[in-house]
Amino acid sequence: MSIENISSNKSFGGWNKQYTHRSAVLNCEMRFAIYLPPQASAGETVPALYWLSGLTCTDENFMQKSGAQRVAAELGIAIIAPDTSPRGDDVADDEAYDLGKGAGFYVNATQAPWNRHYQMYDYIVKELPELIEASFPVSGLRSISGHSMGGHGALTIALKNPLRYQSVSAFSPISNPLNCPWGQKAFTQYLGDAKAQWQQYDASELIRDARQFVPARIEQGNADQFLEEQLKPDTLTSAANVSGYPLELYSHDGYDHSYYFIASFIEDHLRFHAAHLKV
């Protein structure tokens, strides 16, 4: 599978780059960003953190706004930021911001017209890591993180694949999409009316039944405008208590849903992942 480099910027001794490639899974051209720390240029093979962004975002939001490169360079961790959905003129879309392009929800769609392209779960879990590990000095040690819709994606992917990831973290995740407007709208369109299918992509449902535990950390701002209606962290912690899942959830007064919040605590998350990636 070939990739094309479309931008390169040096950052804290490493390189922030963007690439495009043809995705067989998504049936379209895709773009991703990668931060390669200076250790990678020095010939070392480094572990990887996959970052999944939220609604309306692309591969650029995290790389440009989080300030993660400084600590990633110190720790020797590569960061991979994929896009949030398939893209292209022939890709199904919707006029609303919370469905279609920019709103893939990291699921494998089963319903037309979405199922032709919207196989984001398989792209994140299988195709993209295979491409990254074949193209860059990145090891098979992986962790995963994300924000909002991407926090939902990171949690569900790690919970469904506990042997693939060393750790998982999330900022302001959509924790119970079965019972929030964002999730209900997207799941109805992408997955149909069968709630059993929905449960396979709901972090609260998955963590309640978990038998293998991936180290998990969640950051939540108490001034988040979506806290009660959309995010529902209390549902997630209650479900974790049922299975005894060792979930770490940190609440912060005054912080909202923005990248100001992410930038404030991204260092804590990178050091959390570094401890489990053994770097």
PDB file of C-alpha atoms in Angstrom:
ATOM      1  CA  MET A   1       0.000   0.000   0.000  1.00  0.00           C
ATOM      2  CA  SER A   2       1.587   3.277  -1.103  1.00  0.00           C
ATOM      3  CA  ILE A   3       1.454   6.555   0.814  1.00  0.00           C
ATOM      4  CA  GLU A   4       2.184  10.103  -0.321  1.00  0.00           C
ATOM      5  CA  ASN A   5       3.759  12.716   1.918  1.00  0.00           C
ATOM      6  CA  ILE A   6       1.954  16.053   1.552  1.00  0.00           C
ATOM      7  CA  SER A   7       3.485  18.097   4.397  1.00  0.00           C
ATOM      8  CA  SER A   8       6.444  17.998   6.794  1.00  0.00           C
ATOM      9  CA  ASN A   9       7.184  20.300   9.730  1.00  0.00           C
ATOM     10  CA  LYS A  10      10.009  19.889  12.217  1.00  0.00           C
ATOM     11  CA  SER A  11       8.811  20.016  15.813  1.00  0.00           C
ATOM     12  CA  PHE A  12      10.813  19.517  19.032  1.00  0.00           C
ATOM     13  CA  GLY A  13      13.520  17.665  17.141  1.00  0.00           C
ATOM     14  CA  GLY A  14      11.044  15.318  15.466  1.00  0.00           C
ATOM     15  CA  TRP A  15       8.784  15.592  12.438  1.00  0.00           C
ATOM     16  CA  ASN A  16       5.088  16.284  12.119  1.00  0.00           C
ATOM     17  CA  LYS A  17       3.967  14.906   8.753  1.00  0.00           C
ATOM     18  CA  GLN A  18       0.784  14.375   6.753  1.00  0.00           C
ATOM     19  CA  TYR A  19       0.192  11.565   4.292  1.00  0.00           C
ATOM     20  CA  THR A  20      -2.542  10.433   1.954  1.00  0.00           C
ATOM     21  CA  HIS A  21      -3.247   6.882   0.846  1.00  0.00           C
ATOM     22  CA  ARG A  22      -5.918   4.819  -0.819  1.00  0.00           C
ATOM     23  CA  SER A  23      -7.943   2.877   1.754  1.00  0.00           C
ATOM     24  CA  ALA A  24      -9.286  -0.469   0.600  1.00  0.00           C
ATOM     25  CA  VAL A  25     -11.418  -0.679   3.740  1.00  0.00           C
ATOM     26  CA  LEU A  26     -13.046   2.736   3.312  1.00  0.00           C
ATOM     27  CA  ASN A  27     -13.056   2.692  -0.484  1.00  0.00           C
ATOM     28  CA  CYS A  28     -11.668   6.228  -0.755  1.00  0.00           C
ATOM     29  CA  GLU A  29      -8.577   8.381  -0.366  1.00  0.00           C
ATOM     30  CA  MET A  30      -7.678   9.048   3.259  1.00  0.00           C
ATOM     31  CA  ARG A  31      -5.338  11.400   5.057  1.00  0.00           C
ATOM     32  CA  PHE A  32      -3.549  10.935   8.370  1.00  0.00           C
ATOM     33  CA  ALA A  33      -1.002  12.860  10.402  1.00  0.00           C
ATOM     34  CA  ILE A  34       1.937  11.359  12.250  1.00  0.00           C
ATOM     35  CA  TYR A  35       4.407  12.816  14.717  1.00  0.00           C
ATOM     36  CA  LEU A  36       7.724  10.973  14.634  1.00  0.00           C
ATOM     37  CA  PRO A  37       9.865  11.835  17.680  1.00  0.00           C
ATOM     38  CA  PRO A  38      13.615  12.462  17.277  1.00  0.00           C
ATOM     39  CA  GLN A  39      14.361   8.914  18.435  1.00  0.00           C
ATOM     40  CA  ALA A  40      12.739   7.598  15.247  1.00  0.00           C
ATOM     41  CA  SER A  41      15.122   9.656  13.098  1.00  0.00           C
ATOM     42  CA  ALA A  42      18.018   8.290  15.152  1.00  0.00           C
ATOM     43  CA  GLY A  43      17.211   4.741  14.093  1.00  0.00           C
ATOM     44  CA  GLU A  44      15.114   3.611  17.047  1.00  0.00           C
ATOM     45  CA  THR A  45      11.803   1.806  16.726  1.00  0.00           C
ATOM     46  CA  VAL A  46       9.247   3.640  18.847  1.00  0.00           C
ATOM     47  CA  PRO A  47       5.812   2.759  20.261  1.00  0.00           C
ATOM     48  CA  ALA A  48       2.689   4.445  18.934  1.00  0.00           C
ATOM     49  CA  LEU A  49      -0.239   6.335  20.366  1.00  0.00           C
ATOM     50  CA  TYR A  50      -3.299   6.521  18.111  1.00  0.00           C
ATOM     51  CA  TRP A  51      -5.400   9.652  18.633  1.00  0.00           C
ATOM     52  CA  LEU A  52      -9.065   9.692  17.562  1.00  0.00           C
ATOM     53  CA  SER A  53     -10.623  13.125  17.210  1.00  0.00           C
ATOM     54  CA  GLY A  54     -14.186  14.269  17.755  1.00  0.00           C
ATOM     55  CA  LEU A  55     -17.099  15.515  15.672  1.00  0.00           C
ATOM     56  CA  THR A  56     -16.242  17.929  12.824  1.00  0.00           C
ATOM     57  CA  CYS A  57     -12.486  17.372  13.277  1.00  0.00           C
ATOM     58  CA  THR A  58      -9.860  16.117  10.834  1.00  0.00           C
ATOM     59  CA  ASP A  59      -6.324  14.787  11.335  1.00  0.00           C
ATOM     60  CA  GLU A  60      -5.134  18.374  11.907  1.00  0.00           C
ATOM     61  CA  ASN A  61      -6.970  19.479  15.069  1.00  0.00           C
ATOM     62  CA  PHE A  62      -4.984  17.484  17.600  1.00  0.00           C
ATOM     63  CA  MET A  63      -1.626  18.041  15.937  1.00  0.00           C
ATOM     64  CA  GLN A  64      -2.093  21.793  15.751  1.00  0.00           C
ATOM     65  CA  LYS A  65      -3.862  22.503  19.044  1.00  0.00           C
ATOM     66  CA  SER A  66      -2.866  19.968  21.713  1.00  0.00           C
ATOM     67  CA  GLY A  67       0.817  20.789  22.140  1.00  0.00           C
ATOM     68  CA  ALA A  68       1.533  17.069  22.501  1.00  0.00           C
ATOM     69  CA  GLN A  69       4.740  17.037  20.446  1.00  0.00           C
ATOM     70  CA  ARG A  70       6.989  18.402  23.197  1.00  0.00           C
ATOM     71  CA  VAL A  71       6.277  15.552  25.604  1.00  0.00           C
ATOM     72  CA  ALA A  72       6.047  12.935  22.849  1.00  0.00           C
ATOM     73  CA  ALA A  73       9.558  13.958  21.772  1.00  0.00           C
ATOM     74  CA  GLU A  74      10.845  13.569  25.329  1.00  0.00           C
ATOM     75  CA  LEU A  75       9.192  10.176  25.792  1.00  0.00           C
ATOM     76  CA  GLY A  76       9.941   8.798  22.343  1.00  0.00           C
ATOM     77  CA  ILE A  77       6.348   8.090  21.331  1.00  0.00           C
ATOM     78  CA  ALA A  78       4.949   8.387  17.819  1.00  0.00           C
ATOM     79  CA  ILE A  79       1.463   9.887  17.558  1.00  0.00           C
ATOM     80  CA  ILE A  80      -0.858   8.918  14.723  1.00  0.00           C
ATOM     81  CA  ALA A  81      -3.956  11.032  14.084  1.00  0.00           C
ATOM     82  CA  PRO A  82      -6.331   9.653  11.431  1.00  0.00           C
ATOM     83  CA  ASP A  83      -9.255  11.534   9.957  1.00  0.00           C
ATOM     84  CA  THR A  84     -12.661  11.132  11.613  1.00  0.00           C
ATOM     85  CA  SER A  85     -14.507   9.708   8.606  1.00  0.00           C
ATOM     86  CA  PRO A  86     -14.196   8.734   4.970  1.00  0.00           C
ATOM     87  CA  ARG A  87     -13.890  11.657   2.544  1.00  0.00           C
ATOM     88  CA  GLY A  88     -14.595  12.274  -1.126  1.00  0.00           C
ATOM     89  CA  ASP A  89     -17.271  13.467  -3.504  1.00  0.00           C
ATOM     90  CA  ASP A  90     -18.916  10.043  -3.714  1.00  0.00           C
ATOM     91  CA  VAL A  91     -18.942   9.446   0.068  1.00  0.00           C
ATOM     92  CA  ALA A  92     -22.376   9.661   1.690  1.00  0.00           C
ATOM     93  CA  ASP A  93     -22.918  12.763   3.802  1.00  0.00           C
ATOM     94  CA  ASP A  94     -25.530  14.714   5.719  1.00  0.00           C
ATOM     95  CA  GLU A  95     -26.096  18.429   6.199  1.00  0.00           C
ATOM     96  CA  ALA A  96     -25.847  18.095   9.998  1.00  0.00           C
ATOM     97  CA  TYR A  97     -22.462  18.219  11.725  1.00  0.00           C
ATOM     98  CA  ASP A  98     -23.109  15.047  13.735  1.00  0.00           C
ATOM     99  CA  LEU A  99     -23.658  12.606  10.860  1.00  0.00           C
ATOM    100  CA  GLY A 100     -21.666  11.763   7.764  1.00  0.00           C
ATOM    101  CA  LYS A 101     -18.310  13.339   6.932  1.00  0.00           C
ATOM    102  CA  GLY A 102     -16.463  14.299  10.084  1.00  0.00           C
ATOM    103  CA  ALA A 103     -18.742  12.049  12.131  1.00  0.00           C
ATOM    104  CA  GLY A 104     -17.768   8.448  11.436  1.00  0.00           C
ATOM    105  CA  PHE A 105     -18.187   7.356  15.090  1.00  0.00           C
ATOM    106  CA  TYR A 106     -15.544   4.639  14.593  1.00  0.00           C
ATOM    107  CA  VAL A 107     -18.098   1.934  13.777  1.00  0.00           C
ATOM    108  CA  ASN A 108     -18.543  -0.433  10.828  1.00  0.00           C
ATOM    109  CA  ALA A 109     -21.750   0.776   9.200  1.00  0.00           C
ATOM    110  CA  THR A 110     -24.200  -1.914   8.100  1.00  0.00           C
ATOM    111  CA  GLN A 111     -26.881   0.295   6.548  1.00  0.00           C
ATOM    112  CA  ALA A 112     -26.972   1.842   3.072  1.00  0.00           C
ATOM    113  CA  PRO A 113     -25.729   4.268   1.912  1.00  0.00           C
ATOM    114  CA  TRP A 114     -23.209   4.434   4.746  1.00  0.00           C
ATOM    115  CA  ASN A 115     -21.912   0.875   4.549  1.00  0.00           C
ATOM    116  CA  ARG A 116     -20.107   1.493   1.250  1.00  0.00           C
ATOM    117  CA  HIS A 117     -17.493   3.700   2.940  1.00  0.00           C
ATOM    118  CA  TYR A 118     -18.083   4.027   6.680  1.00  0.00           C
ATOM    119  CA  GLN A 119     -16.008   1.126   8.020  1.00  0.00           C
ATOM    120  CA  MET A 120     -14.009   3.246  10.444  1.00  0.00           C
ATOM    121  CA  TYR A 121     -13.681   0.525  13.086  1.00  0.00           C
ATOM    122  CA  ASP A 122     -11.819  -1.791  10.707  1.00  0.00           C
ATOM    123  CA  TYR A 123      -9.740   1.102   9.406  1.00  0.00           C
ATOM    124  CA  ILE A 124      -8.523   2.108  12.872  1.00  0.00           C
ATOM    125  CA  VAL A 125      -8.051  -1.393  14.266  1.00  0.00           C
ATOM    126  CA  LYS A 126      -6.560  -3.145  11.228  1.00  0.00           C
ATOM    127  CA  GLU A 127      -5.748  -1.254   8.052  1.00  0.00           C
ATOM    128  CA  LEU A 128      -4.139   1.906   9.426  1.00  0.00           C
ATOM    129  CA  PRO A 129      -1.843   0.183  11.981  1.00  0.00           C
ATOM    130  CA  GLU A 130      -0.669  -2.264   9.311  1.00  0.00           C
ATOM    131  CA  LEU A 131       0.161   0.673   7.048  1.00  0.00           C
ATOM    132  CA  ILE A 132       1.912   2.620   9.814  1.00  0.00           C
ATOM    133  CA  GLU A 133       3.986  -0.308  11.024  1.00  0.00           C
ATOM    134  CA  ALA A 134       5.049  -1.163   7.468  1.00  0.00           C
ATOM    135  CA  SER A 135       5.985   2.428   6.573  1.00  0.00           C
ATOM    136  CA  PHE A 136       7.590   3.945   9.677  1.00  0.00           C
ATOM    137  CA  PRO A 137       9.980   2.901  12.486  1.00  0.00           C
ATOM    138  CA  VAL A 138       7.022   2.151  14.752  1.00  0.00           C
ATOM    139  CA  SER A 139       6.747  -0.984  16.866  1.00  0.00           C
ATOM    140  CA  GLY A 140       3.742  -3.179  17.521  1.00  0.00           C
ATOM    141  CA  LEU A 141       3.300  -1.608  20.950  1.00  0.00           C
ATOM    142  CA  ARG A 142       0.173   0.559  20.686  1.00  0.00           C
ATOM    143  CA  SER A 143      -1.975   2.700  22.921  1.00  0.00           C
ATOM    144  CA  ILE A 144      -5.080   4.636  21.956  1.00  0.00           C
ATOM    145  CA  SER A 145      -6.706   7.882  23.053  1.00  0.00           C
ATOM    146  CA  GLY A 146      -9.295  10.365  21.858  1.00  0.00           C
ATOM    147  CA  HIS A 147     -11.691  13.201  22.526  1.00  0.00           C
ATOM    148  CA  SER A 148     -15.512  13.216  22.626  1.00  0.00           C
ATOM    149  CA  MET A 149     -16.614  11.038  19.669  1.00  0.00           C
ATOM    150  CA  GLY A 150     -12.972   9.970  19.495  1.00  0.00           C
ATOM    151  CA  GLY A 151     -12.986   9.165  23.200  1.00  0.00           C
ATOM    152  CA  HIS A 152     -15.956   6.897  22.501  1.00  0.00           C
ATOM    153  CA  GLY A 153     -13.949   5.310  19.689  1.00  0.00           C
ATOM    154  CA  ALA A 154     -10.807   4.840  21.765  1.00  0.00           C
ATOM    155  CA  LEU A 155     -12.666   3.236  24.666  1.00  0.00           C
ATOM    156  CA  THR A 156     -14.772   0.880  22.580  1.00  0.00           C
ATOM    157  CA  ILE A 157     -11.858  -0.185  20.397  1.00  0.00           C
ATOM    158  CA  ALA A 158      -9.626  -0.909  23.391  1.00  0.00           C
ATOM    159  CA  LEU A 159     -12.389  -2.724  25.265  1.00  0.00           C
ATOM    160  CA  LYS A 160     -13.110  -4.902  22.232  1.00  0.00           C
ATOM    161  CA  ASN A 161      -9.398  -5.559  21.581  1.00  0.00           C
ATOM    162  CA  PRO A 162      -7.702  -5.746  24.990  1.00  0.00           C
ATOM    163  CA  LEU A 163      -4.648  -7.601  23.661  1.00  0.00           C
ATOM    164  CA  ARG A 164      -3.907  -5.036  20.927  1.00  0.00           C
ATOM    165  CA  TYR A 165      -3.475  -2.002  23.186  1.00  0.00           C
ATOM    166  CA  GLN A 166      -1.239  -1.372  26.182  1.00  0.00           C
ATOM    167  CA  SER A 167      -3.473   1.414  27.519  1.00  0.00           C
ATOM    168  CA  VAL A 168      -6.411   3.643  26.652  1.00  0.00           C
ATOM    169  CA  SER A 169      -7.386   7.171  27.618  1.00  0.00           C
ATOM    170  CA  ALA A 170     -10.085   9.649  26.715  1.00  0.00           C
ATOM    171  CA  PHE A 171     -10.998  13.292  27.133  1.00  0.00           C
ATOM    172  CA  SER A 172     -14.723  13.968  27.557  1.00  0.00           C
ATOM    173  CA  PRO A 173     -15.814  10.721  25.875  1.00  0.00           C
ATOM    174  CA  ILE A 174     -19.322   9.931  24.681  1.00  0.00           C
ATOM    175  CA  SER A 175     -19.625   7.161  27.257  1.00  0.00           C
ATOM    176  CA  ASN A 176     -23.124   5.808  26.656  1.00  0.00           C
ATOM    177  CA  PRO A 177     -24.164   6.496  23.031  1.00  0.00           C
ATOM    178  CA  LEU A 178     -27.198   4.186  23.354  1.00  0.00           C
ATOM    179  CA  ASN A 179     -28.747   6.815  25.602  1.00  0.00           C
ATOM    180  CA  CYS A 180     -27.637  10.163  24.196  1.00  0.00           C
ATOM    181  CA  PRO A 181     -28.843  12.159  21.162  1.00  0.00           C
ATOM    182  CA  TRP A 182     -25.528  12.045  19.283  1.00  0.00           C
ATOM    183  CA  GLY A 183     -25.235   8.287  19.608  1.00  0.00           C
ATOM    184  CA  GLN A 184     -28.870   7.483  18.919  1.00  0.00           C
ATOM    185  CA  LYS A 185     -28.872   9.539  15.726  1.00  0.00           C
ATOM    186  CA  ALA A 186     -25.616   8.111  14.378  1.00  0.00           C
ATOM    187  CA  PHE A 187     -26.279   4.501  15.383  1.00  0.00           C
ATOM    188  CA  THR A 188     -29.761   4.505  13.843  1.00  0.00           C
ATOM    189  CA  GLN A 189     -28.320   5.659  10.537  1.00  0.00           C
ATOM    190  CA  TYR A 190     -25.139   3.576  10.523  1.00  0.00           C
ATOM    191  CA  LEU A 191     -26.317   0.402  12.285  1.00  0.00           C
ATOM    192  CA  GLY A 192     -30.104   0.299  11.897  1.00  0.00           C
ATOM    193  CA  ASP A 193     -32.679  -0.305  14.602  1.00  0.00           C
ATOM    194  CA  ALA A 194     -31.185  -3.452  16.181  1.00  0.00           C
ATOM    195  CA  LYS A 195     -30.042  -2.320  19.627  1.00  0.00           C
ATOM    196  CA  ALA A 196     -27.871  -5.433  19.970  1.00  0.00           C
ATOM    197  CA  GLN A 197     -25.643  -3.948  17.274  1.00  0.00           C
ATOM    198  CA  TRP A 198     -25.508  -0.655  19.131  1.00  0.00           C
ATOM    199  CA  GLN A 199     -24.325  -2.345  22.314  1.00  0.00           C
ATOM    200  CA  GLN A 200     -21.171  -3.523  20.534  1.00  0.00           C
ATOM    201  CA  TYR A 201     -20.086   0.124  20.238  1.00  0.00           C
ATOM    202  CA  ASP A 202     -21.124   1.436  23.655  1.00  0.00           C
ATOM    203  CA  ALA A 203     -18.318   1.828  26.212  1.00  0.00           C
ATOM    204  CA  SER A 204     -20.661   1.535  29.194  1.00  0.00           C
ATOM    205  CA  GLU A 205     -22.102  -1.738  27.904  1.00  0.00           C
ATOM    206  CA  LEU A 206     -18.659  -3.126  27.059  1.00  0.00           C
ATOM    207  CA  ILE A 207     -16.994  -2.144  30.313  1.00  0.00           C
ATOM    208  CA  ARG A 208     -19.821  -3.680  32.345  1.00  0.00           C
ATOM    209  CA  ASP A 209     -19.060  -7.052  30.760  1.00  0.00           C
ATOM    210  CA  ALA A 210     -15.268  -6.716  30.586  1.00  0.00           C
ATOM    211  CA  ARG A 211     -13.141  -9.660  31.702  1.00  0.00           C
ATOM    212  CA  GLN A 212      -9.768  -8.406  30.455  1.00  0.00           C
ATOM    213  CA  PHE A 213      -8.677  -4.980  31.629  1.00  0.00           C
ATOM    214  CA  VAL A 214      -6.723  -2.436  29.593  1.00  0.00           C
ATOM    215  CA  PRO A 215      -5.338   0.354  31.849  1.00  0.00           C
ATOM    216  CA  ALA A 216      -7.741   3.258  31.330  1.00  0.00           C
ATOM    217  CA  ARG A 217      -7.735   6.956  32.217  1.00  0.00           C
ATOM    218  CA  ILE A 218     -10.471   9.529  31.560  1.00  0.00           C
ATOM    219  CA  GLU A 219     -10.349  13.306  31.902  1.00  0.00           C
ATOM    220  CA  GLN A 220     -13.594  15.251  32.226  1.00  0.00           C
ATOM    221  CA  GLY A 221     -14.254  18.955  32.656  1.00  0.00           C
ATOM    222  CA  ASN A 222     -17.138  19.792  34.974  1.00  0.00           C
ATOM    223  CA  ALA A 223     -18.024  22.886  32.927  1.00  0.00           C
ATOM    224  CA  ASP A 224     -18.406  20.832  29.746  1.00  0.00           C
ATOM    225  CA  GLN A 225     -21.552  21.988  27.962  1.00  0.00           C
ATOM    226  CA  PHE A 226     -22.274  18.434  26.791  1.00  0.00           C
ATOM    227  CA  LEU A 227     -21.682  16.718  30.133  1.00  0.00           C
ATOM    228  CA  GLU A 228     -25.172  15.680  31.183  1.00  0.00           C
ATOM    229  CA  GLU A 229     -27.001  15.203  27.887  1.00  0.00           C
ATOM    230  CA  GLN A 230     -24.315  13.674  25.669  1.00  0.00           C
ATOM    231  CA  LEU A 231     -21.295  12.378  27.618  1.00  0.00           C
ATOM    232  CA  LYS A 232     -22.695  10.632  30.728  1.00  0.00           C
ATOM    233  CA  PRO A 233     -19.459   9.706  32.540  1.00  0.00           C
ATOM    234  CA  ASP A 234     -21.423   8.581  35.616  1.00  0.00           C
ATOM    235  CA  THR A 235     -22.984   5.791  33.554  1.00  0.00           C
ATOM    236  CA  LEU A 236     -19.507   4.611  32.575  1.00  0.00           C
ATOM    237  CA  THR A 237     -18.153   4.612  36.116  1.00  0.00           C
ATOM    238  CA  SER A 238     -21.232   2.773  37.413  1.00  0.00           C
ATOM    239  CA  ALA A 239     -20.749   0.125  34.715  1.00  0.00           C
ATOM    240  CA  ALA A 240     -17.052  -0.181  35.582  1.00  0.00           C
ATOM    241  CA  ASN A 241     -17.984  -0.813  39.207  1.00  0.00           C
ATOM    242  CA  VAL A 242     -20.079  -3.802  38.136  1.00  0.00           C
ATOM    243  CA  SER A 243     -17.141  -5.550  36.462  1.00  0.00           C
ATOM    244  CA  GLY A 244     -14.514  -4.223  38.840  1.00  0.00           C
ATOM    245  CA  TYR A 245     -12.766  -2.468  35.961  1.00  0.00           C
ATOM    246  CA  PRO A 246      -9.889  -0.293  37.316  1.00  0.00           C
ATOM    247  CA  LEU A 247     -10.983   2.887  35.563  1.00  0.00           C
ATOM    248  CA  GLU A 248      -9.308   6.172  36.522  1.00  0.00           C
ATOM    249  CA  LEU A 249     -11.599   9.181  36.041  1.00  0.00           C
ATOM    250  CA  TYR A 250     -10.422  12.688  36.882  1.00  0.00           C
ATOM    251  CA  SER A 251     -12.895  15.592  37.052  1.00  0.00           C
ATOM    252  CA  HIS A 252     -11.765  19.203  36.769  1.00  0.00           C
ATOM    253  CA  ASP A 253     -13.706  22.267  37.826  1.00  0.00           C
ATOM    254  CA  GLY A 254     -14.113  25.026  35.254  1.00  0.00           C
ATOM    255  CA  TYR A 255     -12.898  23.126  32.194  1.00  0.00           C
ATOM    256  CA  ASP A 256     -15.087  22.787  29.112  1.00  0.00           C
ATOM    257  CA  HIS A 257     -15.135  20.586  25.983  1.00  0.00           C
ATOM    258  CA  SER A 258     -12.496  22.500  24.043  1.00  0.00           C
ATOM    259  CA  TYR A 259      -8.877  21.910  23.089  1.00  0.00           C
ATOM    260  CA  TYR A 260      -7.891  24.287  25.871  1.00  0.00           C
ATOM    261  CA  PHE A 261      -8.918  21.441  28.175  1.00  0.00           C
ATOM    262  CA  ILE A 262      -7.025  18.833  26.162  1.00  0.00           C
ATOM    263  CA  ALA A 263      -3.864  20.955  26.053  1.00  0.00           C
ATOM    264  CA  SER A 264      -4.027  21.398  29.819  1.00  0.00           C
ATOM    265  CA  PHE A 265      -3.839  17.664  30.565  1.00  0.00           C
ATOM    266  CA  ILE A 266      -2.328  15.996  27.496  1.00  0.00           C
ATOM    267  CA  GLU A 267       1.047  15.685  29.230  1.00  0.00           C
ATOM    268  CA  ASP A 268      -0.563  13.624  31.997  1.00  0.00           C
ATOM    269  CA  HIS A 269      -2.075  11.315  29.403  1.00  0.00           C
ATOM    270  CA  LEU A 270       1.156  10.883  27.464  1.00  0.00           C
ATOM    271  CA  ARG A 271       3.038   9.987  30.633  1.00  0.00           C
ATOM    272  CA  PHE A 272       0.247   7.574  31.583  1.00  0.00           C
ATOM    273  CA  HIS A 273       0.613   5.812  28.228  1.00  0.00           C
ATOM    274  CA  ALA A 274       4.416   5.892  28.386  1.00  0.00           C
ATOM    275  CA  ALA A 275       4.324   3.959  31.650  1.00  0.00           C
ATOM    276  CA  HIS A 276       2.349   1.178  29.981  1.00  0.00           C
ATOM    277  CA  LEU A 277       4.279   1.305  26.731  1.00  0.00           C
ATOM    278  CA  LYS A 278       7.437   0.863  28.839  1.00  0.00           C
ATOM    279  CA  VAL A 279       9.267   3.829  27.384  1.00  0.00           C
TER     280      VAL A 279
END
